[in-house]
Amino acid sequence: MEYLEFELPIKELEEQLQKCKVIGEESEVDVTETCSQIEKKLTDTQKDIYKNLTPWQRVQLSRHPNRPYTLDYINAICGDTFLELHGDRNVKDDKAMVGGLGKIGDQSFMFIGQQKGYNTKTRQYRNFGMANPEGYRKALRLMKSAEKFGIPVVTFIDTPGAYPGLEAEERGQGEAIARNILEMSRLKVPIIAIVIGEGASGGALGIGVGDKVLMLENAWYSVISPENCSSILWRSWEYKEQAAEALKLTATDAKKIKVVDEIIKEPLGGAHRDREKTFSTVSAKILKTYEALKNLSPKDLVSERMDKYANMGVFKG
């Protein structure tokens, strides 16, 4: 397990607990009392640290190297039923955007999401979760197939942003994202979008228009990352913590301003601390949300979705 800077007191206590258990196993000394004292202190420290996280610390948790990614969720939720589909029928298959058909119980869904890598090799293979235009066009092709067969769509958002390279611009990055936003707003099947990690800028919005948008507790959703915001406003990355505070990018902030509809609670310490619990919580939320949407007619579905986004940012003076 890797620890972030603010988690070091937890690491220290976990190491102490481990040593205490080893002493108990290797000698005749009764260490039960000492172990339980350390365990209590560990629980208190965890609660204290994770209850008072700053926006920047939540950004760090959302990028934790052990945090589950899109394919982890899909494989855990769907098991053997997941069938990955490839290519945008135009340029090539974008490895940063994955998608395909899968089942939760007896219900089929079209799953789409950005995928990051676990080590240097897979990060390069997945382009660090930054999709090219063909990734967004692949996502749209899959959504259109889902619409054709009446299958609900579930998207997992986890990207530091759409790929900003020259070749992406040449192939129409802005147009691909704008087209997805337009087509998703009028898709005639239910769309459930879930922010599982980083939800940055247009890269997130390209698969982020949904009837219901859910967000994991330690994910973030914003127009720009704190580092980039800091480098634009202060010409330096030094102010990323202040930028994170000002951007209102946490799940609580996003729910308050109605950018997301519901926050999914994570296990203590983040989604990576208890993956199985996280997967079952997300799976249950998808089914519960779909239950609330499945009886709406396509006309009502589109109309309510349009109204939801039209009302964003509206305030009474």
mmCIF file of C-alpha atoms in Angstrom:
data_model
loop_
_atom_site.group_PDB
_atom_site.id
_atom_site.type_symbol
_atom_site.label_atom_id
_atom_site.label_comp_id
_atom_site.label_asym_id
_atom_site.label_seq_id
_atom_site.Cartn_x
_atom_site.Cartn_y
_atom_site.Cartn_z
ATOM 1 C CA MET A 1 0.000 0.000 0.000
ATOM 2 C CA GLU A 2 1.326 3.422 -0.934
ATOM 3 C CA TYR A 3 0.725 6.329 1.436
ATOM 4 C CA LEU A 4 0.198 9.987 0.641
ATOM 5 C CA GLU A 5 2.009 12.651 2.671
ATOM 6 C CA PHE A 6 -0.938 13.399 4.955
ATOM 7 C CA GLU A 7 -1.414 9.638 5.577
ATOM 8 C CA LEU A 8 2.055 9.145 7.142
ATOM 9 C CA PRO A 9 0.731 9.081 10.774
ATOM 10 C CA ILE A 10 -1.513 6.168 9.676
ATOM 11 C CA LYS A 11 1.445 4.381 8.082
ATOM 12 C CA GLU A 12 3.440 4.734 11.312
ATOM 13 C CA LEU A 13 0.645 3.244 13.437
ATOM 14 C CA GLU A 14 0.010 0.390 10.968
ATOM 15 C CA GLU A 15 3.708 -0.495 11.090
ATOM 16 C CA GLN A 16 3.648 -0.419 14.903
ATOM 17 C CA LEU A 17 0.614 -2.717 14.914
ATOM 18 C CA GLN A 18 2.324 -5.133 12.523
ATOM 19 C CA LYS A 19 5.468 -5.250 14.694
ATOM 20 C CA CYS A 20 3.348 -5.782 17.802
ATOM 21 C CA LYS A 21 1.602 -8.763 16.170
ATOM 22 C CA VAL A 22 4.939 -10.252 15.046
ATOM 23 C CA ILE A 23 6.334 -10.001 18.607
ATOM 24 C CA GLY A 24 3.214 -11.769 19.896
ATOM 25 C CA GLU A 25 3.591 -14.572 17.345
ATOM 26 C CA GLU A 26 7.336 -15.069 17.834
ATOM 27 C CA SER A 27 7.452 -14.962 21.646
ATOM 28 C CA GLU A 28 5.406 -16.018 24.621
ATOM 29 C CA VAL A 29 4.589 -12.396 25.530
ATOM 30 C CA ASP A 30 0.887 -11.477 25.634
ATOM 31 C CA VAL A 31 0.568 -8.373 23.450
ATOM 32 C CA THR A 32 -3.228 -8.344 23.140
ATOM 33 C CA GLU A 33 -3.674 -5.224 25.243
ATOM 34 C CA THR A 34 -0.925 -3.274 23.436
ATOM 35 C CA CYS A 35 -2.284 -4.288 20.018
ATOM 36 C CA SER A 36 -5.823 -3.221 20.877
ATOM 37 C CA GLN A 37 -4.519 0.150 22.148
ATOM 38 C CA ILE A 38 -2.659 0.710 18.865
ATOM 39 C CA GLU A 39 -5.744 -0.402 16.895
ATOM 40 C CA LYS A 40 -7.918 2.108 18.759
ATOM 41 C CA LYS A 41 -5.392 4.892 18.165
ATOM 42 C CA LEU A 42 -5.188 3.897 14.488
ATOM 43 C CA THR A 43 -8.995 4.039 14.063
ATOM 44 C CA ASP A 44 -9.163 7.432 15.798
ATOM 45 C CA THR A 45 -6.319 8.818 13.666
ATOM 46 C CA GLN A 46 -7.945 7.548 10.444
ATOM 47 C CA LYS A 47 -11.295 9.101 11.352
ATOM 48 C CA ASP A 48 -9.629 12.364 12.318
ATOM 49 C CA ILE A 49 -7.558 12.622 9.110
ATOM 50 C CA TYR A 50 -10.258 11.578 6.616
ATOM 51 C CA LYS A 51 -12.993 13.640 8.282
ATOM 52 C CA ASN A 52 -11.032 16.860 7.794
ATOM 53 C CA LEU A 53 -9.618 16.479 4.289
ATOM 54 C CA THR A 54 -8.857 19.660 2.349
ATOM 55 C CA PRO A 55 -9.911 19.911 -1.330
ATOM 56 C CA TRP A 56 -6.262 19.391 -2.369
ATOM 57 C CA GLN A 57 -5.992 16.232 -0.257
ATOM 58 C CA ARG A 58 -9.111 14.881 -1.967
ATOM 59 C CA VAL A 59 -7.464 15.598 -5.341
ATOM 60 C CA GLN A 60 -4.442 13.587 -4.152
ATOM 61 C CA LEU A 61 -6.710 10.709 -3.047
ATOM 62 C CA SER A 62 -8.485 10.732 -6.438
ATOM 63 C CA ARG A 63 -5.073 10.131 -8.062
ATOM 64 C CA HIS A 64 -3.921 7.468 -5.596
ATOM 65 C CA PRO A 65 -1.977 4.805 -7.563
ATOM 66 C CA ASN A 66 -3.983 2.009 -5.883
ATOM 67 C CA ARG A 67 -7.362 3.584 -6.640
ATOM 68 C CA PRO A 68 -9.600 1.398 -8.871
ATOM 69 C CA TYR A 69 -9.993 2.490 -12.497
ATOM 70 C CA THR A 70 -12.827 2.072 -15.019
ATOM 71 C CA LEU A 71 -11.995 -1.504 -16.075
ATOM 72 C CA ASP A 72 -11.656 -2.558 -12.415
ATOM 73 C CA TYR A 73 -15.238 -1.400 -11.806
ATOM 74 C CA ILE A 74 -16.562 -2.960 -15.012
ATOM 75 C CA ASN A 75 -14.858 -6.338 -14.445
ATOM 76 C CA ALA A 76 -15.941 -6.457 -10.796
ATOM 77 C CA ILE A 77 -19.538 -5.442 -11.545
ATOM 78 C CA CYS A 78 -20.091 -7.467 -14.741
ATOM 79 C CA GLY A 79 -17.726 -10.422 -14.301
ATOM 80 C CA ASP A 80 -17.617 -12.644 -17.393
ATOM 81 C CA THR A 81 -20.507 -10.852 -19.105
ATOM 82 C CA PHE A 82 -18.438 -7.842 -20.240
ATOM 83 C CA LEU A 83 -17.715 -7.696 -23.965
ATOM 84 C CA GLU A 84 -15.345 -4.877 -24.911
ATOM 85 C CA LEU A 85 -16.007 -3.133 -28.221
ATOM 86 C CA HIS A 86 -13.287 -1.322 -30.158
ATOM 87 C CA GLY A 87 -12.730 1.430 -32.709
ATOM 88 C CA ASP A 88 -14.535 4.520 -33.940
ATOM 89 C CA ARG A 89 -14.908 3.186 -37.552
ATOM 90 C CA ASN A 90 -12.962 6.213 -38.704
ATOM 91 C CA VAL A 91 -9.377 6.535 -37.455
ATOM 92 C CA LYS A 92 -8.391 3.865 -34.914
ATOM 93 C CA ASP A 93 -9.101 2.381 -31.488
ATOM 94 C CA ASP A 94 -8.324 4.811 -28.666
ATOM 95 C CA LYS A 95 -6.956 2.872 -25.683
ATOM 96 C CA ALA A 96 -7.667 5.765 -23.279
ATOM 97 C CA MET A 97 -11.431 5.276 -23.785
ATOM 98 C CA VAL A 98 -12.903 1.830 -23.173
ATOM 99 C CA GLY A 99 -16.439 0.597 -23.672
ATOM 100 C CA GLY A 100 -18.630 -2.405 -24.233
ATOM 101 C CA LEU A 101 -21.677 -4.386 -23.189
ATOM 102 C CA GLY A 102 -22.058 -5.938 -19.772
ATOM 103 C CA LYS A 103 -24.715 -7.177 -17.372
ATOM 104 C CA ILE A 104 -25.563 -6.484 -13.763
ATOM 105 C CA GLY A 105 -27.818 -9.379 -12.850
ATOM 106 C CA ASP A 106 -30.181 -9.759 -15.817
ATOM 107 C CA GLN A 107 -29.984 -6.145 -16.960
ATOM 108 C CA SER A 108 -27.690 -5.217 -19.857
ATOM 109 C CA PHE A 109 -25.818 -1.896 -19.865
ATOM 110 C CA MET A 110 -23.451 -0.159 -22.255
ATOM 111 C CA PHE A 111 -20.407 0.774 -20.149
ATOM 112 C CA ILE A 112 -18.065 3.538 -21.325
ATOM 113 C CA GLY A 113 -15.191 5.237 -19.500
ATOM 114 C CA GLN A 114 -11.687 6.627 -19.523
ATOM 115 C CA GLN A 115 -9.000 4.142 -18.516
ATOM 116 C CA LYS A 116 -5.671 5.000 -16.885
ATOM 117 C CA GLY A 117 -2.593 2.773 -16.552
ATOM 118 C CA TYR A 118 -1.040 1.086 -13.487
ATOM 119 C CA ASN A 119 2.653 1.466 -14.333
ATOM 120 C CA THR A 120 4.832 3.354 -16.823
ATOM 121 C CA LYS A 121 4.160 0.924 -19.673
ATOM 122 C CA THR A 122 0.367 0.797 -19.292
ATOM 123 C CA ARG A 123 0.169 4.547 -18.631
ATOM 124 C CA GLN A 124 1.772 5.188 -22.010
ATOM 125 C CA TYR A 125 -0.475 2.541 -23.601
ATOM 126 C CA ARG A 126 -3.579 4.249 -22.128
ATOM 127 C CA ASN A 127 -2.184 7.758 -22.830
ATOM 128 C CA PHE A 128 -2.620 8.587 -19.114
ATOM 129 C CA GLY A 129 -6.424 8.405 -19.496
ATOM 130 C CA MET A 130 -6.430 11.343 -21.933
ATOM 131 C CA ALA A 131 -8.672 10.472 -24.883
ATOM 132 C CA ASN A 132 -8.148 11.607 -28.480
ATOM 133 C CA PRO A 133 -11.080 12.601 -30.753
ATOM 134 C CA GLU A 134 -11.395 8.964 -31.892
ATOM 135 C CA GLY A 135 -11.988 8.006 -28.239
ATOM 136 C CA TYR A 136 -14.972 10.341 -28.012
ATOM 137 C CA ARG A 137 -16.213 9.158 -31.419
ATOM 138 C CA LYS A 138 -15.922 5.543 -30.249
ATOM 139 C CA ALA A 139 -17.927 6.469 -27.141
ATOM 140 C CA LEU A 140 -20.594 8.091 -29.317
ATOM 141 C CA ARG A 141 -20.750 5.069 -31.640
ATOM 142 C CA LEU A 142 -21.354 2.810 -28.621
ATOM 143 C CA MET A 143 -24.020 5.146 -27.219
ATOM 144 C CA LYS A 144 -25.819 5.177 -30.570
ATOM 145 C CA SER A 145 -25.720 1.354 -30.658
ATOM 146 C CA ALA A 146 -27.151 1.279 -27.126
ATOM 147 C CA GLU A 147 -29.926 3.651 -28.200
ATOM 148 C CA LYS A 148 -30.731 1.471 -31.207
ATOM 149 C CA PHE A 149 -31.244 -1.604 -29.003
ATOM 150 C CA GLY A 150 -32.798 0.198 -26.008
ATOM 151 C CA ILE A 151 -29.861 -0.460 -23.673
ATOM 152 C CA PRO A 152 -29.132 2.050 -20.850
ATOM 153 C CA VAL A 153 -25.698 3.734 -20.803
ATOM 154 C CA VAL A 154 -23.333 3.969 -17.823
ATOM 155 C CA THR A 155 -20.230 6.172 -18.090
ATOM 156 C CA PHE A 156 -17.231 6.216 -15.730
ATOM 157 C CA ILE A 157 -15.402 9.551 -15.687
ATOM 158 C CA ASP A 158 -11.724 9.509 -14.723
ATOM 159 C CA THR A 159 -9.477 11.775 -16.781
ATOM 160 C CA PRO A 160 -6.988 14.600 -16.244
ATOM 161 C CA GLY A 161 -8.487 16.077 -19.438
ATOM 162 C CA ALA A 162 -8.826 15.321 -23.140
ATOM 163 C CA TYR A 163 -5.478 14.910 -24.934
ATOM 164 C CA PRO A 164 -4.206 18.398 -25.873
ATOM 165 C CA GLY A 165 -1.686 17.333 -28.556
ATOM 166 C CA LEU A 166 -1.396 18.777 -32.058
ATOM 167 C CA GLU A 167 -2.703 15.623 -33.764
ATOM 168 C CA ALA A 168 -5.789 15.630 -31.497
ATOM 169 C CA GLU A 169 -6.540 19.201 -32.538
ATOM 170 C CA GLU A 170 -5.975 18.296 -36.199
ATOM 171 C CA ARG A 171 -8.568 15.517 -35.944
ATOM 172 C CA GLY A 172 -11.122 17.805 -34.274
ATOM 173 C CA GLN A 173 -10.912 17.351 -30.504
ATOM 174 C CA GLY A 174 -13.260 20.263 -29.723
ATOM 175 C CA GLU A 175 -15.823 19.148 -32.308
ATOM 176 C CA ALA A 176 -15.786 15.546 -31.042
ATOM 177 C CA ILE A 177 -16.485 16.630 -27.449
ATOM 178 C CA ALA A 178 -19.151 19.164 -28.518
ATOM 179 C CA ARG A 179 -20.830 16.518 -30.708
ATOM 180 C CA ASN A 180 -20.938 14.086 -27.771
ATOM 181 C CA ILE A 181 -22.523 16.708 -25.499
ATOM 182 C CA LEU A 182 -25.168 17.428 -28.137
ATOM 183 C CA GLU A 183 -25.927 13.765 -28.889
ATOM 184 C CA MET A 184 -25.956 12.721 -25.220
ATOM 185 C CA SER A 185 -28.412 15.473 -24.350
ATOM 186 C CA ARG A 186 -30.956 13.910 -26.729
ATOM 187 C CA LEU A 187 -30.135 10.184 -26.458
ATOM 188 C CA LYS A 188 -33.365 8.232 -26.034
ATOM 189 C CA VAL A 189 -32.107 5.792 -23.378
ATOM 190 C CA PRO A 190 -31.210 6.414 -19.696
ATOM 191 C CA ILE A 191 -27.667 7.693 -19.081
ATOM 192 C CA ILE A 192 -25.998 7.336 -15.680
ATOM 193 C CA ALA A 193 -22.645 9.151 -15.371
ATOM 194 C CA ILE A 194 -20.297 8.418 -12.445
ATOM 195 C CA VAL A 195 -17.206 10.473 -11.571
ATOM 196 C CA ILE A 196 -14.871 7.834 -10.065
ATOM 197 C CA GLY A 197 -11.616 9.824 -9.950
ATOM 198 C CA GLU A 198 -10.580 12.931 -11.818
ATOM 199 C CA GLY A 199 -13.247 14.823 -13.727
ATOM 200 C CA ALA A 200 -11.325 17.481 -15.578
ATOM 201 C CA SER A 201 -12.659 19.952 -18.104
ATOM 202 C CA GLY A 202 -14.153 19.042 -21.499
ATOM 203 C CA GLY A 203 -12.433 15.661 -21.301
ATOM 204 C CA ALA A 204 -14.926 14.714 -18.583
ATOM 205 C CA LEU A 205 -17.917 16.454 -20.192
ATOM 206 C CA GLY A 206 -17.435 14.449 -23.416
ATOM 207 C CA ILE A 207 -18.995 11.455 -21.632
ATOM 208 C CA GLY A 208 -20.516 13.346 -18.685
ATOM 209 C CA VAL A 209 -24.026 14.362 -19.751
ATOM 210 C CA GLY A 210 -26.463 12.146 -17.856
ATOM 211 C CA ASP A 211 -29.988 11.870 -16.470
ATOM 212 C CA LYS A 212 -28.252 11.265 -13.147
ATOM 213 C CA VAL A 213 -24.656 12.205 -12.411
ATOM 214 C CA LEU A 214 -23.155 10.425 -9.394
ATOM 215 C CA MET A 215 -19.787 11.193 -7.833
ATOM 216 C CA LEU A 216 -17.532 9.260 -5.495
ATOM 217 C CA GLU A 217 -16.756 11.025 -2.226
ATOM 218 C CA ASN A 218 -13.043 11.558 -2.954
ATOM 219 C CA ALA A 219 -13.328 12.342 -6.659
ATOM 220 C CA TRP A 220 -13.123 15.877 -8.096
ATOM 221 C CA TYR A 221 -14.986 17.574 -10.942
ATOM 222 C CA SER A 222 -13.924 20.921 -12.352
ATOM 223 C CA VAL A 223 -13.268 23.043 -15.416
ATOM 224 C CA ILE A 224 -9.490 22.828 -14.808
ATOM 225 C CA SER A 225 -7.017 20.967 -12.574
ATOM 226 C CA PRO A 226 -5.650 22.851 -9.531
ATOM 227 C CA GLU A 227 -2.080 22.778 -10.935
ATOM 228 C CA ASN A 228 -3.080 24.283 -14.275
ATOM 229 C CA CYS A 229 -5.305 26.841 -12.579
ATOM 230 C CA SER A 230 -2.380 27.816 -10.345
ATOM 231 C CA SER A 231 0.016 28.107 -13.300
ATOM 232 C CA ILE A 232 -2.432 30.385 -15.179
ATOM 233 C CA LEU A 233 -3.333 32.660 -12.247
ATOM 234 C CA TRP A 234 -0.029 32.738 -10.349
ATOM 235 C CA ARG A 235 2.429 31.617 -13.093
ATOM 236 C CA SER A 236 3.499 28.811 -10.764
ATOM 237 C CA TRP A 237 2.294 25.419 -9.456
ATOM 238 C CA GLU A 238 3.063 26.503 -5.892
ATOM 239 C CA TYR A 239 -0.507 27.714 -5.297
ATOM 240 C CA LYS A 240 -2.299 24.498 -6.272
ATOM 241 C CA GLU A 241 -3.786 24.108 -2.789
ATOM 242 C CA GLN A 242 -5.343 27.586 -2.920
ATOM 243 C CA ALA A 243 -6.581 26.856 -6.445
ATOM 244 C CA ALA A 244 -8.207 23.591 -5.284
ATOM 245 C CA GLU A 245 -9.993 25.516 -2.539
ATOM 246 C CA ALA A 246 -11.211 28.248 -4.897
ATOM 247 C CA LEU A 247 -12.348 25.908 -7.693
ATOM 248 C CA LYS A 248 -15.046 24.254 -5.510
ATOM 249 C CA LEU A 249 -14.161 20.902 -7.070
ATOM 250 C CA THR A 250 -15.096 18.445 -4.296
ATOM 251 C CA ALA A 251 -18.158 16.179 -4.355
ATOM 252 C CA THR A 252 -19.852 18.260 -1.640
ATOM 253 C CA ASP A 253 -19.360 21.468 -3.644
ATOM 254 C CA ALA A 254 -20.535 19.839 -6.895
ATOM 255 C CA LYS A 255 -23.698 18.583 -5.182
ATOM 256 C CA LYS A 256 -24.362 21.979 -3.615
ATOM 257 C CA ILE A 257 -24.262 23.727 -7.005
ATOM 258 C CA LYS A 258 -26.282 20.846 -8.578
ATOM 259 C CA VAL A 259 -23.572 19.768 -11.024
ATOM 260 C CA VAL A 260 -23.959 16.237 -9.601
ATOM 261 C CA ASP A 261 -27.081 14.601 -8.197
ATOM 262 C CA GLU A 262 -25.681 12.240 -5.594
ATOM 263 C CA ILE A 263 -22.466 11.494 -3.685
ATOM 264 C CA ILE A 264 -21.402 7.844 -3.343
ATOM 265 C CA LYS A 265 -19.767 7.239 0.030
ATOM 266 C CA GLU A 266 -16.341 5.592 -0.012
ATOM 267 C CA PRO A 267 -14.830 3.256 2.602
ATOM 268 C CA LEU A 268 -12.746 5.015 5.284
ATOM 269 C CA GLY A 269 -9.462 6.029 3.642
ATOM 270 C CA GLY A 270 -10.737 5.980 0.056
ATOM 271 C CA ALA A 271 -12.035 3.558 -2.574
ATOM 272 C CA HIS A 272 -8.708 1.668 -2.731
ATOM 273 C CA ARG A 273 -8.830 0.748 0.959
ATOM 274 C CA ASP A 274 -11.752 -1.641 0.442
ATOM 275 C CA ARG A 275 -12.232 -2.261 -3.271
ATOM 276 C CA GLU A 276 -14.918 -4.937 -2.905
ATOM 277 C CA LYS A 277 -17.095 -2.683 -0.777
ATOM 278 C CA THR A 278 -16.651 0.173 -3.291
ATOM 279 C CA PHE A 279 -17.582 -2.063 -6.231
ATOM 280 C CA SER A 280 -20.725 -3.407 -4.552
ATOM 281 C CA THR A 281 -21.803 0.120 -3.501
ATOM 282 C CA VAL A 282 -21.376 1.452 -7.065
ATOM 283 C CA SER A 283 -23.175 -1.572 -8.550
ATOM 284 C CA ALA A 284 -26.130 -1.108 -6.177
ATOM 285 C CA LYS A 285 -26.291 2.630 -6.995
ATOM 286 C CA ILE A 286 -26.366 1.932 -10.748
ATOM 287 C CA LEU A 287 -29.291 -0.490 -10.343
ATOM 288 C CA LYS A 288 -31.172 1.808 -7.972
ATOM 289 C CA THR A 289 -30.723 4.801 -10.304
ATOM 290 C CA TYR A 290 -31.764 2.760 -13.335
ATOM 291 C CA GLU A 291 -34.909 1.589 -11.515
ATOM 292 C CA ALA A 292 -35.937 5.247 -11.107
ATOM 293 C CA LEU A 293 -35.353 6.007 -14.799
ATOM 294 C CA LYS A 294 -36.463 2.883 -16.665
ATOM 295 C CA ASN A 295 -40.189 3.634 -16.750
ATOM 296 C CA LEU A 296 -39.810 7.102 -18.258
ATOM 297 C CA SER A 297 -40.722 7.361 -21.944
ATOM 298 C CA PRO A 298 -37.894 8.442 -24.317
ATOM 299 C CA LYS A 299 -39.655 11.801 -24.730
ATOM 300 C CA ASP A 300 -39.836 12.442 -20.961
ATOM 301 C CA LEU A 301 -36.279 11.222 -20.489
ATOM 302 C CA VAL A 302 -34.864 13.689 -23.030
ATOM 303 C CA SER A 303 -37.115 16.514 -21.853
ATOM 304 C CA GLU A 304 -36.084 16.109 -18.174
ATOM 305 C CA ARG A 305 -32.416 15.818 -19.132
ATOM 306 C CA MET A 306 -32.602 18.984 -21.245
ATOM 307 C CA ASP A 307 -34.341 20.871 -18.404
ATOM 308 C CA LYS A 308 -31.764 19.683 -15.885
ATOM 309 C CA TYR A 309 -28.862 21.137 -17.878
ATOM 310 C CA ALA A 310 -30.759 24.267 -18.945
ATOM 311 C CA ASN A 311 -31.359 25.118 -15.280
ATOM 312 C CA MET A 312 -27.692 24.866 -14.311
ATOM 313 C CA GLY A 313 -26.186 28.202 -13.358
ATOM 314 C CA VAL A 314 -29.606 29.889 -13.179
ATOM 315 C CA PHE A 315 -30.104 32.009 -10.056
ATOM 316 C CA LYS A 316 -32.675 34.477 -8.853
ATOM 317 C CA GLY A 317 -31.328 37.940 -8.077
#
